[in-house]
mmCIF file of N, CA and C in Angstrom:
data_model
loop_
_atom_site.group_PDB
_atom_site.id
_atom_site.type_symbol
_atom_site.label_atom_id
_atom_site.label_comp_id
_atom_site.label_asym_id
_atom_site.label_seq_id
_atom_site.Cartn_x
_atom_site.Cartn_y
_atom_site.Cartn_z
ATOM 1 N N UNK A 1 -33.046 13.731 57.732
ATOM 2 C CA UNK A 1 -32.945 13.039 56.553
ATOM 3 C C UNK A 1 -32.190 14.059 55.834
ATOM 4 N N UNK A 2 -30.942 13.610 54.979
ATOM 5 C CA UNK A 2 -30.317 15.138 54.312
ATOM 6 C C UNK A 2 -31.429 15.226 53.387
ATOM 7 N N UNK A 3 -31.786 15.986 52.189
ATOM 8 C CA UNK A 3 -31.622 16.078 50.989
ATOM 9 C C UNK A 3 -29.994 16.270 49.667
ATOM 10 N N UNK A 4 -30.473 14.982 49.158
ATOM 11 C CA UNK A 4 -29.622 14.228 47.266
ATOM 12 C C UNK A 4 -29.838 15.658 46.821
ATOM 13 N N UNK A 5 -28.648 15.970 46.670
ATOM 14 C CA UNK A 5 -29.309 17.095 45.480
ATOM 15 C C UNK A 5 -29.218 16.569 43.964
ATOM 16 N N UNK A 6 -29.785 17.257 43.070
ATOM 17 C CA UNK A 6 -29.393 16.248 42.417
ATOM 18 C C UNK A 6 -28.631 15.774 40.834
ATOM 19 N N UNK A 7 -28.669 14.975 40.339
ATOM 20 C CA UNK A 7 -27.399 14.749 40.076
ATOM 21 C C UNK A 7 -26.962 16.876 39.180
ATOM 22 N N UNK A 8 -25.819 16.643 37.975
ATOM 23 C CA UNK A 8 -25.816 18.105 37.861
ATOM 24 C C UNK A 8 -26.135 16.761 35.940
ATOM 25 N N UNK A 9 -26.218 18.343 35.319
ATOM 26 C CA UNK A 9 -27.037 17.640 33.847
ATOM 27 C C UNK A 9 -25.491 17.820 33.494
ATOM 28 N N UNK A 10 -24.853 17.012 32.169
ATOM 29 C CA UNK A 10 -23.793 16.583 31.506
ATOM 30 C C UNK A 10 -23.727 18.041 31.120
ATOM 31 N N UNK A 11 -21.952 18.375 31.131
ATOM 32 C CA UNK A 11 -22.115 20.044 29.974
ATOM 33 C C UNK A 11 -22.306 20.089 28.415
ATOM 34 N N UNK A 12 -22.093 19.053 28.200
ATOM 35 C CA UNK A 12 -22.651 18.878 27.476
ATOM 36 C C UNK A 12 -23.037 17.566 26.161
ATOM 37 N N UNK A 13 -24.537 17.968 25.837
ATOM 38 C CA UNK A 13 -25.822 17.169 25.514
ATOM 39 C C UNK A 13 -26.661 17.626 24.044
ATOM 40 N N UNK A 14 -27.806 16.589 25.007
ATOM 41 C CA UNK A 14 -27.997 16.775 22.982
ATOM 42 C C UNK A 14 -29.112 17.890 23.473
ATOM 43 N N UNK A 15 -29.210 18.810 22.016
ATOM 44 C CA UNK A 15 -30.458 20.062 22.696
ATOM 45 C C UNK A 15 -32.039 18.722 21.028
ATOM 46 N N UNK A 16 -32.549 19.623 20.735
ATOM 47 C CA UNK A 16 -33.355 19.372 20.068
ATOM 48 C C UNK A 16 -32.912 18.327 18.670
ATOM 49 N N UNK A 17 -33.575 17.807 18.376
ATOM 50 C CA UNK A 17 -33.321 17.062 17.671
ATOM 51 C C UNK A 17 -34.494 16.717 16.088
ATOM 52 N N UNK A 18 -33.983 15.962 14.695
ATOM 53 C CA UNK A 18 -34.757 16.011 13.348
ATOM 54 C C UNK A 18 -34.555 15.366 13.194
ATOM 55 N N UNK A 19 -35.135 14.284 13.851
ATOM 56 C CA UNK A 19 -34.935 12.928 13.092
ATOM 57 C C UNK A 19 -35.403 12.114 11.565
ATOM 58 N N UNK A 20 -36.800 12.623 12.106
ATOM 59 C CA UNK A 20 -37.488 12.772 10.475
ATOM 60 C C UNK A 20 -37.535 13.910 9.562
ATOM 61 N N UNK A 21 -37.130 14.328 8.568
ATOM 62 C CA UNK A 21 -36.687 14.839 7.662
ATOM 63 C C UNK A 21 -38.562 15.197 7.697
ATOM 64 N N UNK A 22 -38.665 16.504 7.731
ATOM 65 C CA UNK A 22 -40.023 16.627 6.820
ATOM 66 C C UNK A 22 -40.193 16.566 5.523
ATOM 67 N N UNK A 23 -41.195 16.566 5.525
ATOM 68 C CA UNK A 23 -42.484 15.761 3.391
ATOM 69 C C UNK A 23 -41.661 14.279 3.071
ATOM 70 N N UNK A 24 -41.734 14.596 1.598
ATOM 71 C CA UNK A 24 -40.927 13.269 1.089
ATOM 72 C C UNK A 24 -39.860 13.207 1.129
ATOM 73 N N UNK A 25 -39.817 11.809 1.758
ATOM 74 C CA UNK A 25 -37.695 11.238 1.693
ATOM 75 C C UNK A 25 -37.664 10.995 0.249
ATOM 76 N N UNK A 26 -36.890 12.064 -0.057
ATOM 77 C CA UNK A 26 -35.946 12.451 -1.568
ATOM 78 C C UNK A 26 -35.069 11.769 -2.294
ATOM 79 N N UNK A 27 -34.532 11.983 -1.036
ATOM 80 C CA UNK A 27 -32.727 11.486 -0.942
ATOM 81 C C UNK A 27 -32.031 12.876 -1.240
ATOM 82 N N UNK A 28 -32.470 13.645 -1.746
ATOM 83 C CA UNK A 28 -31.691 14.948 -2.148
ATOM 84 C C UNK A 28 -31.154 15.093 -0.800
ATOM 85 N N UNK A 29 -30.674 16.347 -1.238
ATOM 86 C CA UNK A 29 -29.301 16.729 -0.229
ATOM 87 C C UNK A 29 -29.668 17.838 0.592
ATOM 88 N N UNK A 30 -30.639 18.265 0.170
ATOM 89 C CA UNK A 30 -32.302 19.438 0.874
ATOM 90 C C UNK A 30 -32.387 18.396 1.854
ATOM 91 N N UNK A 31 -33.022 17.297 1.884
ATOM 92 C CA UNK A 31 -33.709 16.195 2.185
ATOM 93 C C UNK A 31 -32.856 15.970 3.570
ATOM 94 N N UNK A 32 -31.698 15.796 3.253
ATOM 95 C CA UNK A 32 -30.725 14.580 4.046
ATOM 96 C C UNK A 32 -30.316 16.223 4.928
ATOM 97 N N UNK A 33 -30.108 16.756 4.672
ATOM 98 C CA UNK A 33 -30.268 18.412 5.750
ATOM 99 C C UNK A 33 -31.362 18.386 6.196
ATOM 100 N N UNK A 34 -32.307 17.680 6.441
ATOM 101 C CA UNK A 34 -33.497 18.357 7.124
ATOM 102 C C UNK A 34 -33.556 17.250 8.049
ATOM 103 N N UNK A 35 -32.505 15.829 7.835
ATOM 104 C CA UNK A 35 -32.743 15.688 9.161
ATOM 105 C C UNK A 35 -31.217 15.956 9.852
ATOM 106 N N UNK A 36 -31.505 16.254 11.338
ATOM 107 C CA UNK A 36 -30.484 16.669 11.576
ATOM 108 C C UNK A 36 -30.294 16.648 13.409
ATOM 109 N N UNK A 37 -29.004 16.707 13.896
ATOM 110 C CA UNK A 37 -29.067 15.922 15.322
ATOM 111 C C UNK A 37 -28.632 17.809 16.225
ATOM 112 N N UNK A 38 -29.087 18.570 17.062
ATOM 113 C CA UNK A 38 -28.188 19.596 17.823
ATOM 114 C C UNK A 38 -27.892 18.903 18.483
ATOM 115 N N UNK A 39 -26.133 19.010 19.475
ATOM 116 C CA UNK A 39 -25.066 19.901 20.883
ATOM 117 C C UNK A 39 -24.851 20.160 20.828
ATOM 118 N N UNK A 40 -24.978 20.832 22.409
ATOM 119 C CA UNK A 40 -25.801 22.127 23.239
ATOM 120 C C UNK A 40 -24.211 21.441 24.344
ATOM 121 N N UNK A 41 -23.452 22.765 24.216
ATOM 122 C CA UNK A 41 -22.290 23.249 26.103
ATOM 123 C C UNK A 41 -23.041 23.699 26.800
ATOM 124 N N UNK A 42 -23.066 23.374 27.287
ATOM 125 C CA UNK A 42 -23.894 23.892 28.106
ATOM 126 C C UNK A 42 -23.135 25.325 29.370
ATOM 127 N N UNK A 43 -22.150 24.720 29.504
ATOM 128 C CA UNK A 43 -21.132 25.060 30.316
ATOM 129 C C UNK A 43 -20.456 26.436 29.946
ATOM 130 N N UNK A 44 -19.899 27.015 31.397
ATOM 131 C CA UNK A 44 -19.426 28.533 30.520
ATOM 132 C C UNK A 44 -18.076 28.080 29.639
ATOM 133 N N UNK A 45 -17.180 26.942 30.023
ATOM 134 C CA UNK A 45 -16.921 27.015 29.206
ATOM 135 C C UNK A 45 -16.191 26.673 27.534
ATOM 136 N N UNK A 46 -15.664 26.803 26.808
ATOM 137 C CA UNK A 46 -15.467 25.870 25.603
ATOM 138 C C UNK A 46 -15.131 24.629 25.771
ATOM 139 N N UNK A 47 -15.717 23.323 24.908
ATOM 140 C CA UNK A 47 -14.661 21.987 24.721
ATOM 141 C C UNK A 47 -14.700 22.271 23.735
ATOM 142 N N UNK A 48 -13.804 21.207 23.479
ATOM 143 C CA UNK A 48 -13.248 20.723 22.862
ATOM 144 C C UNK A 48 -13.589 19.458 22.275
ATOM 145 N N UNK A 49 -14.354 19.712 21.159
ATOM 146 C CA UNK A 49 -14.947 18.227 20.820
ATOM 147 C C UNK A 49 -14.364 17.309 19.731
ATOM 148 N N UNK A 50 -12.989 17.717 18.829
ATOM 149 C CA UNK A 50 -12.050 16.801 18.282
ATOM 150 C C UNK A 50 -12.404 15.364 19.153
ATOM 151 N N UNK A 51 -12.315 14.607 18.116
ATOM 152 C CA UNK A 51 -12.682 13.032 18.473
ATOM 153 C C UNK A 51 -13.579 12.114 18.859
ATOM 154 N N UNK A 52 -14.322 13.494 19.654
ATOM 155 C CA UNK A 52 -15.693 13.096 20.024
ATOM 156 C C UNK A 52 -16.565 12.427 18.830
ATOM 157 N N UNK A 53 -17.618 11.783 19.384
ATOM 158 C CA UNK A 53 -18.375 11.273 18.133
ATOM 159 C C UNK A 53 -20.278 10.883 18.547
ATOM 160 N N UNK A 54 -20.632 11.097 17.081
ATOM 161 C CA UNK A 54 -22.000 10.970 17.055
ATOM 162 C C UNK A 54 -22.046 9.949 16.577
ATOM 163 N N UNK A 55 -23.437 8.621 17.206
ATOM 164 C CA UNK A 55 -23.887 7.714 16.069
ATOM 165 C C UNK A 55 -24.808 6.944 16.382
ATOM 166 N N UNK A 56 -25.546 6.715 15.039
ATOM 167 C CA UNK A 56 -26.854 5.603 15.444
ATOM 168 C C UNK A 56 -26.859 4.725 15.579
ATOM 169 N N UNK A 57 -27.727 4.145 16.137
ATOM 170 C CA UNK A 57 -28.277 2.536 16.538
ATOM 171 C C UNK A 57 -27.653 1.506 16.532
ATOM 172 N N UNK A 58 -27.321 1.648 14.511
ATOM 173 C CA UNK A 58 -26.324 1.016 13.429
ATOM 174 C C UNK A 58 -25.355 1.432 13.582
ATOM 175 N N UNK A 59 -24.612 1.896 14.364
ATOM 176 C CA UNK A 59 -22.886 1.989 14.958
ATOM 177 C C UNK A 59 -22.549 3.584 13.580
ATOM 178 N N UNK A 60 -23.481 3.329 12.459
ATOM 179 C CA UNK A 60 -22.642 5.046 11.823
ATOM 180 C C UNK A 60 -22.967 6.208 12.234
ATOM 181 N N UNK A 61 -20.832 6.203 12.386
ATOM 182 C CA UNK A 61 -20.362 7.718 13.315
ATOM 183 C C UNK A 61 -19.876 8.278 12.377
ATOM 184 N N UNK A 62 -20.329 10.083 12.893
ATOM 185 C CA UNK A 62 -19.203 11.379 12.521
ATOM 186 C C UNK A 62 -18.624 11.128 13.726
ATOM 187 N N UNK A 63 -17.950 12.355 13.489
ATOM 188 C CA UNK A 63 -16.800 12.845 14.418
ATOM 189 C C UNK A 63 -16.397 14.058 13.911
ATOM 190 N N UNK A 64 -15.701 15.154 14.768
ATOM 191 C CA UNK A 64 -16.089 15.744 15.256
ATOM 192 C C UNK A 64 -14.673 16.104 14.782
ATOM 193 N N UNK A 65 -14.472 18.274 14.973
ATOM 194 C CA UNK A 65 -12.631 18.277 14.314
ATOM 195 C C UNK A 65 -13.822 19.853 14.736
ATOM 196 N N UNK A 66 -14.264 19.817 15.816
ATOM 197 C CA UNK A 66 -14.042 21.619 16.102
ATOM 198 C C UNK A 66 -14.252 21.719 17.759
ATOM 199 N N UNK A 67 -14.273 23.133 17.358
ATOM 200 C CA UNK A 67 -13.788 23.261 20.129
ATOM 201 C C UNK A 67 -15.653 23.969 20.184
ATOM 202 N N UNK A 68 -16.650 23.714 20.653
ATOM 203 C CA UNK A 68 -17.623 24.569 20.872
ATOM 204 C C UNK A 68 -17.997 25.113 22.005
ATOM 205 N N UNK A 69 -18.271 26.534 21.870
ATOM 206 C CA UNK A 69 -17.606 27.741 22.217
ATOM 207 C C UNK A 69 -19.278 27.531 23.734
ATOM 208 N N UNK A 70 -18.846 28.661 25.083
ATOM 209 C CA UNK A 70 -19.322 28.415 26.475
ATOM 210 C C UNK A 70 -21.093 28.809 25.477
ATOM 211 N N UNK A 71 -22.026 27.616 25.733
ATOM 212 C CA UNK A 71 -23.301 28.464 25.502
ATOM 213 C C UNK A 71 -23.612 28.705 24.223
ATOM 214 N N UNK A 72 -23.334 26.876 23.624
ATOM 215 C CA UNK A 72 -23.177 27.225 22.025
ATOM 216 C C UNK A 72 -24.016 26.426 22.053
ATOM 217 N N UNK A 73 -24.130 25.859 20.714
ATOM 218 C CA UNK A 73 -24.352 24.799 20.173
ATOM 219 C C UNK A 73 -24.058 24.103 18.462
ATOM 220 N N UNK A 74 -24.092 23.221 17.393
ATOM 221 C CA UNK A 74 -23.574 22.453 16.737
ATOM 222 C C UNK A 74 -25.163 21.952 15.770
ATOM 223 N N UNK A 75 -25.250 22.426 14.752
ATOM 224 C CA UNK A 75 -26.473 21.176 14.345
ATOM 225 C C UNK A 75 -25.164 20.446 13.323
ATOM 226 N N UNK A 76 -26.108 19.185 13.558
ATOM 227 C CA UNK A 76 -24.747 17.849 12.607
ATOM 228 C C UNK A 76 -25.999 17.902 11.918
ATOM 229 N N UNK A 77 -25.442 17.525 10.474
ATOM 230 C CA UNK A 77 -26.579 18.106 9.315
ATOM 231 C C UNK A 77 -26.221 16.500 8.769
ATOM 232 N N UNK A 78 -27.198 15.620 8.500
ATOM 233 C CA UNK A 78 -26.748 14.347 8.296
ATOM 234 C C UNK A 78 -26.655 14.376 6.166
ATOM 235 N N UNK A 79 -26.624 15.461 5.440
ATOM 236 C CA UNK A 79 -26.092 15.455 4.138
ATOM 237 C C UNK A 79 -24.810 16.018 4.515
ATOM 238 N N UNK A 80 -24.358 16.484 2.823
ATOM 239 C CA UNK A 80 -23.414 17.164 2.011
ATOM 240 C C UNK A 80 -23.396 19.083 2.904
ATOM 241 N N UNK A 81 -22.381 19.284 2.966
ATOM 242 C CA UNK A 81 -22.499 21.253 3.072
ATOM 243 C C UNK A 81 -21.073 21.335 3.478
ATOM 244 N N UNK A 82 -20.789 22.662 3.739
ATOM 245 C CA UNK A 82 -19.624 23.322 4.065
ATOM 246 C C UNK A 82 -19.304 24.042 5.794
ATOM 247 N N UNK A 83 -19.145 23.372 6.525
ATOM 248 C CA UNK A 83 -19.488 23.686 8.074
ATOM 249 C C UNK A 83 -19.417 24.660 8.661
ATOM 250 N N UNK A 84 -19.751 25.177 9.227
ATOM 251 C CA UNK A 84 -19.792 25.827 9.952
ATOM 252 C C UNK A 84 -19.298 26.348 11.326
ATOM 253 N N UNK A 85 -19.368 27.200 12.676
ATOM 254 C CA UNK A 85 -19.529 27.358 13.432
ATOM 255 C C UNK A 85 -20.821 26.818 14.293
ATOM 256 N N UNK A 86 -22.084 26.934 13.319
ATOM 257 C CA UNK A 86 -23.370 26.175 14.061
ATOM 258 C C UNK A 86 -23.319 25.292 13.182
ATOM 259 N N UNK A 87 -23.408 24.896 11.965
ATOM 260 C CA UNK A 87 -23.775 23.502 11.541
ATOM 261 C C UNK A 87 -22.366 23.349 11.097
ATOM 262 N N UNK A 88 -22.881 21.783 11.348
ATOM 263 C CA UNK A 88 -21.817 21.064 10.646
ATOM 264 C C UNK A 88 -22.078 19.275 9.847
ATOM 265 N N UNK A 89 -21.831 19.061 8.872
ATOM 266 C CA UNK A 89 -22.314 18.241 7.920
ATOM 267 C C UNK A 89 -21.179 16.897 8.269
ATOM 268 N N UNK A 90 -22.784 15.941 7.899
ATOM 269 C CA UNK A 90 -21.889 13.869 8.046
ATOM 270 C C UNK A 90 -21.627 13.649 6.206
ATOM 271 N N UNK A 91 -21.805 14.634 6.344
ATOM 272 C CA UNK A 91 -21.761 14.084 4.205
ATOM 273 C C UNK A 91 -22.095 12.667 3.220
ATOM 274 N N UNK A 92 -22.767 12.529 4.185
ATOM 275 C CA UNK A 92 -23.677 10.854 4.094
ATOM 276 C C UNK A 92 -24.176 11.201 2.339
ATOM 277 N N UNK A 93 -24.474 9.917 2.322
ATOM 278 C CA UNK A 93 -25.661 9.775 0.678
ATOM 279 C C UNK A 93 -26.555 9.783 1.461
ATOM 280 N N UNK A 94 -27.088 9.662 2.581
ATOM 281 C CA UNK A 94 -28.614 8.573 3.083
ATOM 282 C C UNK A 94 -28.941 8.467 4.061
ATOM 283 N N UNK A 95 -30.485 8.855 3.981
ATOM 284 C CA UNK A 95 -30.821 8.954 5.508
ATOM 285 C C UNK A 95 -29.791 8.955 6.928
ATOM 286 N N UNK A 96 -29.626 8.825 8.206
ATOM 287 C CA UNK A 96 -28.636 8.654 8.761
ATOM 288 C C UNK A 96 -29.706 7.536 9.686
ATOM 289 N N UNK A 97 -30.826 8.378 10.304
ATOM 290 C CA UNK A 97 -31.580 8.306 11.632
ATOM 291 C C UNK A 97 -32.159 7.421 11.339
ATOM 292 N N UNK A 98 -33.417 6.626 11.713
ATOM 293 C CA UNK A 98 -34.589 5.634 11.734
ATOM 294 C C UNK A 98 -35.416 6.722 12.068
ATOM 295 N N UNK A 99 -37.338 6.697 11.258
ATOM 296 C CA UNK A 99 -37.708 7.626 12.265
ATOM 297 C C UNK A 99 -38.605 6.657 13.220
ATOM 298 N N UNK A 100 -38.334 5.685 12.680
ATOM 299 C CA UNK A 100 -39.703 4.836 14.217
ATOM 300 C C UNK A 100 -39.311 4.427 15.310
ATOM 301 N N UNK A 101 -37.598 4.507 15.529
ATOM 302 C CA UNK A 101 -37.449 3.607 15.996
ATOM 303 C C UNK A 101 -35.482 3.603 15.913
ATOM 304 N N UNK A 102 -35.404 4.843 17.110
ATOM 305 C CA UNK A 102 -32.892 4.160 16.415
ATOM 306 C C UNK A 102 -32.734 6.191 18.130
ATOM 307 N N UNK A 103 -31.646 5.548 18.383
ATOM 308 C CA UNK A 103 -30.795 5.502 18.597
ATOM 309 C C UNK A 103 -29.308 6.673 19.553
ATOM 310 N N UNK A 104 -29.105 8.152 19.078
ATOM 311 C CA UNK A 104 -28.414 9.256 18.861
ATOM 312 C C UNK A 104 -27.585 8.788 20.335
ATOM 313 N N UNK A 105 -25.801 8.736 20.313
ATOM 314 C CA UNK A 105 -25.663 8.651 21.256
ATOM 315 C C UNK A 105 -24.112 9.526 21.264
ATOM 316 N N UNK A 106 -23.612 10.172 21.963
ATOM 317 C CA UNK A 106 -22.780 11.526 21.856
ATOM 318 C C UNK A 106 -22.200 10.437 22.709
ATOM 319 N N UNK A 107 -19.847 10.801 22.108
ATOM 320 C CA UNK A 107 -19.596 9.667 22.795
ATOM 321 C C UNK A 107 -18.004 10.771 22.783
ATOM 322 N N UNK A 108 -16.918 11.413 24.356
ATOM 323 C CA UNK A 108 -16.033 11.857 24.556
ATOM 324 C C UNK A 108 -14.795 11.635 23.161
ATOM 325 N N UNK A 109 -13.948 12.243 23.466
ATOM 326 C CA UNK A 109 -12.844 11.453 22.944
ATOM 327 C C UNK A 109 -12.100 10.180 23.563
ATOM 328 N N UNK A 110 -12.320 9.700 24.922
ATOM 329 C CA UNK A 110 -12.129 8.834 25.204
ATOM 330 C C UNK A 110 -12.864 7.396 24.477
ATOM 331 N N UNK A 111 -13.782 8.082 24.958
ATOM 332 C CA UNK A 111 -14.880 6.291 24.570
ATOM 333 C C UNK A 111 -16.035 6.576 24.631
ATOM 334 N N UNK A 112 -16.086 7.453 26.203
ATOM 335 C CA UNK A 112 -17.104 7.146 26.990
ATOM 336 C C UNK A 112 -18.161 7.791 26.409
ATOM 337 N N UNK A 113 -19.315 7.616 27.087
ATOM 338 C CA UNK A 113 -21.028 7.959 26.621
ATOM 339 C C UNK A 113 -20.741 8.851 27.504
ATOM 340 N N UNK A 114 -21.593 10.127 26.994
ATOM 341 C CA UNK A 114 -21.390 11.375 27.461
ATOM 342 C C UNK A 114 -23.313 11.240 27.360
ATOM 343 N N UNK A 115 -23.697 10.820 26.950
ATOM 344 C CA UNK A 115 -25.080 11.345 26.015
ATOM 345 C C UNK A 115 -25.356 11.089 25.683
ATOM 346 N N UNK A 116 -27.528 10.165 25.945
ATOM 347 C CA UNK A 116 -27.632 9.067 24.644
ATOM 348 C C UNK A 116 -29.245 9.471 24.470
ATOM 349 N N UNK A 117 -29.957 9.519 23.661
ATOM 350 C CA UNK A 117 -32.040 10.464 23.372
ATOM 351 C C UNK A 117 -31.743 8.880 22.304
ATOM 352 N N UNK A 118 -32.893 8.578 22.840
ATOM 353 C CA UNK A 118 -33.205 7.131 21.994
ATOM 354 C C UNK A 118 -35.160 7.860 21.757
ATOM 355 N N UNK A 119 -35.435 7.206 20.557
ATOM 356 C CA UNK A 119 -37.137 7.267 20.053
ATOM 357 C C UNK A 119 -37.517 5.858 19.275
ATOM 358 N N UNK A 120 -39.249 6.614 19.651
ATOM 359 C CA UNK A 120 -39.987 4.855 19.173
ATOM 360 C C UNK A 120 -40.366 4.989 17.939
#
């Protein structure tokens, strides 16, 4: 019986996630931005994330407008800030990710689910 090769991991997916802002939840912009999700491109080519979305279980949705370089990551912060190649900002004035139970869903520009990460 031949071995079945393992499924290839998606080229773009989740890296680290900080869904519980450290310290007291003050709703300050600094506290909101300490809540984040990292999206990582594991491929050898840049990926145009234009039109891709990141959402939580309550359907709060962030829409990407960037190209993610090969072997690069971008951190999506909840609060307000100035977007760079490494950090983008949701622009929310409230926490997005629930500490007890939630799920992050990444979809491509056609609405296909690329990755899901959940926690309890």
